[in-house]
Tab-separated table of C-alpha atoms in Angstrom:
chain	number	residue	atom	x	y	z
A	1	MET	CA	27.570	8.917	-18.955
A	2	SER	CA	28.477	11.571	-15.746
A	3	THR	CA	29.363	9.327	-12.733
A	4	SER	CA	26.284	10.241	-10.040
A	5	LYS	CA	25.175	6.981	-8.100
A	6	SER	CA	21.943	5.436	-8.409
A	7	ASN	CA	22.450	2.530	-5.752
A	8	PRO	CA	20.602	2.773	-3.375
A	9	ASN	CA	21.325	4.132	-0.061
A	10	PRO	CA	20.215	2.662	3.810
A	11	LEU	CA	16.795	5.062	3.068
A	12	ASP	CA	15.832	2.974	0.341
A	13	VAL	CA	16.686	0.137	1.481
A	14	LEU	CA	14.381	0.254	4.157
A	15	ASP	CA	11.337	2.085	2.191
A	16	SER	CA	11.392	-0.605	-0.014
A	17	LYS	CA	10.783	-3.019	2.346
A	18	ILE	CA	7.129	-5.207	2.408
A	19	ASN	CA	6.652	-6.905	5.633
A	20	PRO	CA	4.063	-10.013	6.634
A	21	ASP	CA	1.001	-7.105	7.656
A	22	ASN	CA	1.928	-5.177	4.558
A	23	VAL	CA	1.257	-8.869	2.440
A	24	LYS	CA	-1.633	-9.581	3.643
A	25	ASP	CA	-3.231	-6.230	3.702
A	26	TYR	CA	-2.711	-6.687	0.217
A	27	GLN	CA	-3.956	-9.845	-0.493
A	28	THR	CA	-7.435	-9.252	1.831
A	29	ARG	CA	-7.663	-5.922	-0.377
A	30	LEU	CA	-6.727	-8.081	-3.722
A	31	GLU	CA	-9.265	-11.234	-2.944
A	32	SER	CA	-12.230	-8.662	-2.663
A	33	TYR	CA	-11.377	-6.114	-5.193
A	34	HIS	CA	-11.169	-9.575	-7.940
A	35	SER	CA	-14.270	-10.787	-5.386
A	36	SER	CA	-16.448	-7.967	-8.074
A	37	LEU	CA	-14.836	-8.734	-11.107
A	38	ASP	CA	-15.746	-11.379	-13.924
A	39	SER	CA	-12.845	-11.605	-14.446
A	40	TYR	CA	-8.555	-10.984	-13.654
A	41	TRP	CA	-5.054	-10.718	-14.632
A	42	LYS	CA	-3.062	-13.100	-12.069
A	43	PHE	CA	0.325	-11.956	-12.191
A	44	GLU	CA	3.825	-13.686	-11.430
A	45	ILE	CA	7.529	-13.532	-11.910
A	46	VAL	CA	9.087	-15.796	-15.272
A	47	PRO	CA	12.834	-16.827	-12.680
A	48	GLY	CA	16.162	-16.816	-14.315
A	49	ILE	CA	15.726	-13.460	-16.480
A	50	PHE	CA	16.944	-11.057	-15.087
A	51	LYS	CA	19.956	-10.687	-11.195
A	52	GLN	CA	17.057	-8.592	-9.576
A	53	SER	CA	14.587	-11.555	-8.969
A	54	ASP	CA	17.331	-13.831	-8.009
A	55	PRO	CA	17.462	-14.206	-3.977
A	56	SER	CA	20.920	-14.241	-4.307
A	57	THR	CA	21.537	-10.716	-5.234
A	58	ASP	CA	22.108	-8.428	-2.686
A	59	GLU	CA	20.509	-4.987	-3.804
A	60	ARG	CA	22.852	-2.613	-1.525
A	61	LYS	CA	25.752	-3.535	-4.296
A	62	PHE	CA	24.165	-4.182	-6.920
A	63	ASP	CA	24.919	-2.071	-9.697
A	64	TYR	CA	21.989	-2.309	-12.793
A	65	LEU	CA	24.640	0.275	-15.079
A	66	LYS	CA	26.842	-1.736	-15.256
A	67	GLU	CA	25.476	-5.253	-15.330
A	68	HIS	CA	23.546	-4.238	-18.568
A	69	PHE	CA	19.869	-3.548	-16.375
A	70	GLY	CA	20.833	-7.539	-14.685
A	71	ILE	CA	19.819	-9.804	-17.991
A	72	ILE	CA	21.141	-12.910	-17.488
A	73	GLY	CA	22.461	-14.686	-20.919
A	74	SER	CA	21.817	-12.156	-23.560
A	75	TRP	CA	19.022	-9.766	-25.697
A	76	ASP	CA	18.223	-11.732	-28.317
A	77	ASP	CA	17.883	-14.664	-26.423
A	78	ILE	CA	15.741	-13.149	-23.223
A	79	ILE	CA	13.689	-11.480	-26.527
A	80	GLU	CA	13.183	-13.914	-28.287
A	81	ASN	CA	12.211	-16.168	-24.941
A	82	LEU	CA	9.607	-13.421	-24.677
A	83	ASN	CA	8.297	-13.221	-27.896
A	84	HIS	CA	7.822	-17.423	-28.208
A	85	LEU	CA	6.249	-17.375	-25.209
A	86	ASN	CA	3.450	-14.609	-25.723
A	87	ASN	CA	3.079	-16.493	-29.563
A	88	SER	CA	2.948	-20.048	-28.522
A	89	THR	CA	-0.524	-18.894	-25.881
A	90	GLY	CA	-4.236	-18.481	-26.240
A	91	PRO	CA	-5.958	-14.624	-25.036
A	92	ASN	CA	-5.682	-16.056	-21.799
A	93	GLU	CA	-2.335	-15.356	-21.305
A	94	GLN	CA	0.376	-12.703	-21.543
A	95	TYR	CA	3.935	-11.961	-20.967
A	96	LYS	CA	6.214	-8.557	-21.034
A	97	ILE	CA	9.099	-7.333	-19.596
A	98	MET	CA	8.052	-4.000	-17.313
A	99	PHE	CA	10.882	-1.177	-17.143
A	100	LEU	CA	10.292	-0.062	-13.487
A	101	ALA	CA	11.807	3.247	-13.303
A	102	ARG	CA	12.607	5.989	-10.339
A	103	HIS	CA	12.798	9.228	-10.724
A	104	GLY	CA	15.907	11.250	-10.384
A	105	GLN	CA	16.769	13.000	-6.778
A	106	GLY	CA	14.118	15.310	-6.118
A	107	PHE	CA	14.310	17.791	-3.672
A	108	HIS	CA	12.389	15.488	-1.721
A	109	ASN	CA	14.509	13.109	-1.226
A	110	LEU	CA	17.274	15.788	-0.418
A	111	ALA	CA	15.741	17.193	2.542
A	112	HIS	CA	14.979	13.090	3.784
A	113	THR	CA	18.889	12.175	3.841
A	114	LYS	CA	19.463	16.198	5.498
A	115	TYR	CA	17.535	15.332	8.179
A	116	GLY	CA	16.573	11.796	8.348
A	117	ASP	CA	14.373	9.327	8.547
A	118	ASN	CA	12.000	9.672	11.583
A	119	ALA	CA	12.462	13.820	11.381
A	120	TRP	CA	11.072	13.893	8.131
A	121	ASN	CA	8.371	11.926	8.872
A	122	GLU	CA	7.304	13.137	11.837
A	123	TYR	CA	7.410	16.715	11.135
A	124	TRP	CA	9.297	18.087	7.864
A	125	SER	CA	7.557	16.261	4.887
A	126	LYS	CA	4.746	18.035	5.865
A	127	LEU	CA	5.468	21.141	5.338
A	128	ASN	CA	6.624	22.579	1.988
A	129	GLY	CA	10.066	23.421	2.250
A	130	ASP	CA	12.339	24.890	5.793
A	131	GLY	CA	14.083	28.215	3.771
A	132	GLU	CA	16.670	26.208	2.114
A	133	ILE	CA	14.499	23.508	0.634
A	134	ILE	CA	11.401	23.236	-1.495
A	135	TRP	CA	9.962	19.830	-1.817
A	136	GLY	CA	6.394	20.441	-1.762
A	137	PRO	CA	3.292	20.586	-3.461
A	138	ASP	CA	4.923	18.267	-6.050
A	139	ALA	CA	8.918	18.210	-5.183
A	140	ASN	CA	10.491	18.862	-8.707
A	141	LEU	CA	14.348	17.345	-10.012
A	142	THR	CA	17.336	18.077	-8.512
A	143	GLU	CA	20.723	19.150	-11.255
A	144	LEU	CA	21.712	15.627	-9.620
A	145	GLY	CA	18.237	14.000	-10.525
A	146	ILE	CA	18.462	15.267	-14.301
A	147	SER	CA	22.103	13.538	-14.347
A	148	GLN	CA	20.665	10.632	-13.346
A	149	ALA	CA	17.711	10.522	-15.592
A	150	LYS	CA	20.444	11.239	-18.696
A	151	ASP	CA	22.528	8.231	-16.792
A	152	ASN	CA	19.466	6.134	-17.853
A	153	ASN	CA	19.266	7.798	-21.756
A	154	TYR	CA	23.260	6.802	-22.166
A	155	ILE	CA	22.676	3.222	-20.582
A	156	TRP	CA	19.617	2.292	-23.194
A	157	LYS	CA	21.615	3.920	-26.142
A	158	GLN	CA	24.592	1.706	-24.811
A	159	GLU	CA	22.752	-1.620	-24.444
A	160	GLN	CA	20.938	-1.052	-28.304
A	161	ILE	CA	24.583	-0.727	-29.439
A	162	ASN	CA	25.808	-4.175	-27.541
A	163	ASN	CA	22.970	-6.085	-29.446
A	164	LYS	CA	23.948	-8.885	-31.159
A	165	ASN	CA	21.899	-8.050	-34.396
A	166	ASN	CA	22.178	-4.671	-33.526
A	167	ASP	CA	18.813	-4.041	-34.264
A	168	ALA	CA	17.910	-0.937	-32.118
A	169	SER	CA	14.382	-1.332	-31.697
A	170	LEU	CA	14.635	-4.982	-30.374
A	171	ILE	CA	14.118	-4.065	-26.452
A	172	ILE	CA	12.761	-0.563	-26.765
A	173	PRO	CA	9.494	-0.110	-24.635
A	174	THR	CA	6.099	-0.154	-27.102
A	175	LYS	CA	4.371	1.528	-23.989
A	176	PHE	CA	4.947	4.177	-21.772
A	177	LEU	CA	3.407	4.587	-18.651
A	178	VAL	CA	4.107	7.594	-16.739
A	179	SER	CA	3.131	8.745	-12.234
A	180	PRO	CA	1.335	12.356	-12.916
A	181	LEU	CA	4.076	13.552	-10.739
A	182	SER	CA	6.177	16.292	-12.104
A	183	ARG	CA	9.847	14.572	-10.931
A	184	SER	CA	8.477	11.192	-12.974
A	185	ILE	CA	7.683	12.998	-15.823
A	186	ASP	CA	10.670	14.453	-16.740
A	187	THR	CA	12.815	11.787	-15.303
A	188	MET	CA	10.193	9.713	-18.354
A	189	TYR	CA	11.378	12.627	-20.085
A	190	TYR	CA	15.152	13.048	-19.838
A	191	THR	CA	16.058	9.476	-20.659
A	192	TRP	CA	13.551	8.963	-23.378
A	193	ASN	CA	13.442	12.766	-25.054
A	194	ASP	CA	16.109	11.778	-28.046
A	195	ILE	CA	15.837	7.561	-27.961
A	196	VAL	CA	12.033	7.849	-29.493
A	197	ASP	CA	9.705	10.265	-30.155
A	198	LEU	CA	7.568	11.219	-27.299
A	199	LYS	CA	4.677	12.537	-29.679
A	200	ASN	CA	4.762	9.251	-31.601
A	201	VAL	CA	4.957	7.185	-28.871
A	202	GLN	CA	2.507	9.330	-26.312
A	203	PRO	CA	3.500	8.886	-23.084
A	204	LEU	CA	0.448	8.269	-21.016
A	205	ILE	CA	0.134	10.122	-17.280
A	206	GLN	CA	-2.021	8.124	-15.160
A	207	GLU	CA	-2.873	8.854	-11.471
A	208	ASN	CA	-2.057	4.982	-10.483
A	209	TRP	CA	1.214	5.197	-11.015
A	210	ARG	CA	1.452	8.189	-8.484
A	211	GLU	CA	3.638	7.771	-4.853
A	212	THR	CA	2.160	6.935	-2.132
A	213	MET	CA	-0.451	9.161	-1.799
A	214	GLY	CA	-0.932	11.741	1.548
A	215	VAL	CA	0.862	13.925	4.999
A	216	HIS	CA	3.499	14.287	2.567
A	217	THR	CA	3.669	17.314	0.349
A	218	CYS	CA	6.261	16.838	-1.684
A	219	ASP	CA	3.562	13.509	-3.176
A	220	LYS	CA	0.817	16.463	-3.485
A	221	ARG	CA	0.588	16.634	-7.724
A	222	SER	CA	-0.065	19.734	-9.822
A	223	SER	CA	-3.035	21.050	-10.925
A	224	ARG	CA	-4.428	19.111	-14.314
A	225	THR	CA	-3.703	22.589	-16.000
A	226	ILE	CA	-0.354	23.271	-14.709
A	227	ILE	CA	0.844	19.090	-15.990
A	228	ASP	CA	-0.956	19.638	-19.411
A	229	TYR	CA	0.876	23.018	-20.240
A	230	LYS	CA	3.857	21.852	-18.799
A	231	TYR	CA	4.134	18.384	-20.635
A	232	THR	CA	1.069	18.019	-23.409
A	233	GLY	CA	3.435	19.817	-25.809
A	234	LYS	CA	6.467	17.158	-25.431
A	235	GLY	CA	4.020	14.488	-26.399
A	236	PHE	CA	2.885	13.202	-22.860
A	237	VAL	CA	-1.205	12.152	-22.590
A	238	ILE	CA	-3.278	12.865	-19.617
A	239	GLU	CA	-5.598	10.245	-19.111
A	240	PRO	CA	-9.375	10.333	-19.197
A	241	GLY	CA	-10.669	11.715	-16.037
A	242	PHE	CA	-7.657	13.438	-14.756
A	243	ALA	CA	-9.686	16.131	-12.625
A	244	GLU	CA	-8.048	19.027	-12.264
A	245	GLU	CA	-6.716	19.818	-8.639
A	246	ASP	CA	-5.551	16.081	-6.890
A	247	ILE	CA	-8.562	14.913	-4.839
A	248	TYR	CA	-7.009	11.528	-3.703
A	249	TYR	CA	-4.076	13.368	-1.272
A	250	GLN	CA	-5.460	14.269	1.644
A	251	ASP	CA	-3.367	16.305	4.700
A	252	ASP	CA	-3.910	13.683	7.689
A	253	TYR	CA	-4.113	10.045	6.391
A	254	ARG	CA	-1.715	8.473	4.820
A	255	GLU	CA	-1.923	5.924	2.203
A	256	THR	CA	-0.958	1.806	3.386
A	257	VAL	CA	1.453	-0.030	1.468
A	258	GLY	CA	-1.220	-2.561	1.111
A	259	GLU	CA	-4.045	0.456	-0.120
A	260	GLN	CA	-1.108	1.379	-2.988
A	261	ALA	CA	-0.289	-2.045	-4.541
A	262	LEU	CA	-4.544	-2.457	-4.702
A	263	ARG	CA	-4.318	0.787	-6.703
A	264	ILE	CA	-0.886	-0.541	-8.793
A	265	ASN	CA	-2.866	-3.477	-8.849
A	266	LYS	CA	-5.901	-1.449	-11.181
A	267	GLY	CA	-3.299	-0.380	-13.732
A	268	LEU	CA	-2.153	-3.777	-14.125
A	269	GLN	CA	-4.968	-4.812	-14.454
A	270	GLN	CA	-5.924	-1.935	-17.302
A	271	LEU	CA	-2.501	-2.211	-18.260
A	272	PHE	CA	-2.836	-6.013	-19.455
A	273	ASN	CA	-6.333	-5.221	-20.693
A	274	GLU	CA	-6.051	-2.538	-23.250
A	275	SER	CA	-2.849	-3.369	-24.513
A	276	PRO	CA	-2.005	-6.860	-25.565
A	277	ASN	CA	0.378	-6.480	-28.644
A	278	ASP	CA	2.802	-4.416	-26.523
A	279	LYS	CA	5.680	-6.743	-24.822
A	280	ILE	CA	7.958	-4.632	-23.554
A	281	VAL	CA	7.068	-1.895	-21.384
A	282	ALA	CA	8.656	1.297	-18.898
A	283	ILE	CA	6.978	2.874	-16.250
A	284	THR	CA	8.321	5.928	-14.932
A	285	SER	CA	7.380	6.737	-11.209
A	286	HIS	CA	8.672	6.304	-7.525
A	287	SER	CA	10.126	4.317	-4.665
A	288	GLY	CA	6.902	3.763	-3.220
A	289	SER	CA	5.305	2.672	-6.451
A	290	ILE	CA	8.485	0.399	-7.412
A	291	ARG	CA	8.132	-1.598	-3.801
A	292	ALA	CA	4.230	-1.761	-4.365
A	293	GLN	CA	4.820	-2.971	-8.305
A	294	LEU	CA	6.706	-5.247	-6.979
A	295	LEU	CA	3.701	-6.822	-4.786
A	296	ALA	CA	1.916	-6.490	-7.510
A	297	VAL	CA	3.749	-8.495	-9.743
A	298	GLY	CA	4.780	-11.306	-7.176
A	299	HIS	CA	8.311	-9.725	-7.036
A	300	ARG	CA	10.579	-10.423	-4.177
A	301	SER	CA	11.483	-6.443	-2.657
A	302	PHE	CA	13.874	-4.768	-3.981
A	303	ALA	CA	15.443	-1.718	-3.468
A	304	VAL	CA	15.907	0.687	-5.992
A	305	GLY	CA	18.033	4.394	-5.799
A	306	THR	CA	16.744	7.517	-6.957
A	307	GLY	CA	16.887	7.159	-11.370
A	308	GLY	CA	17.302	3.651	-10.896
A	309	MET	CA	15.504	0.953	-12.697
A	310	ILE	CA	14.498	-2.691	-12.259
A	311	PRO	CA	13.195	-4.531	-15.389
A	312	VAL	CA	10.619	-7.338	-14.663
A	313	PHE	CA	9.296	-10.570	-16.415
A	314	VAL	CA	5.938	-10.932	-15.930
A	315	LYS	CA	3.531	-13.897	-16.609
A	316	ALA	CA	-0.078	-13.092	-16.383
A	317	ILE	CA	-2.786	-15.388	-16.424
A	318	LYS	CA	-6.445	-14.089	-17.491
A	319	VAL	CA	-8.713	-15.812	-14.431
A	320	THR	CA	-12.621	-15.983	-15.553
A	321	LYS	CA	-15.374	-16.623	-12.953
């Protein structure tokens, strides 16, 4: 394993925070969305499974690479609990372990650190580069970012070896979802390529998992043609209805936390509706996406560094009107 750092830096911690207004905005939007549905899934976190859900865990110091992803107890006990909960419930209740991965360092992350938060958000993020670094549109991974993804590959292999019953498939996800931005797809590829057969598991590229949309050129995706050319030959599948050009990115408006969390919730609704038998899921996305995912499933805010990963044990109850 390389020595690349995946612990969150001060900018990561800043970007992960959710204030009360964000929560209120999301809840208002969620209630309106629910009112248009005949049924929906309501999410919460099962406590005592992963250290990251414990409020006493310091996100600035926690290193999941050295903490077996933050498990409390053993993987055998956790998976036994997961299977027991799913086997003892009806169709209106599901439990899943979701590994929420952030892409490795991208060139936009490099520029963000170079210029600082204010200058980045107010000026540089709206450009495609500075003459030295190119970050837009659709920022690519740096060499460090690639090595961070490979660190995850290494630690996944180690966790399989460390299972008491030596069952290599015990904690391997059966469902793979990924943002359409190149840095996330590349991170998923370098993380999983020789652990699973990507052409068999067919990771699904979906718009709902993408980074906060608008203004920042790094968050404008490539065309469908480019994504298809680069990734479908490696096993990735593009979701139906995926537009040729990025129809969501706007130069003059950036998505709010509440809007993004609602978008994420819609992705989760689709996941729990369409994949009831997939108990372990891998979602590779972005810092803003993970912030919204944690909000949507009722988890505490938790900073994840570039290339980092946070597992969550989610309980979903189907509410029918």
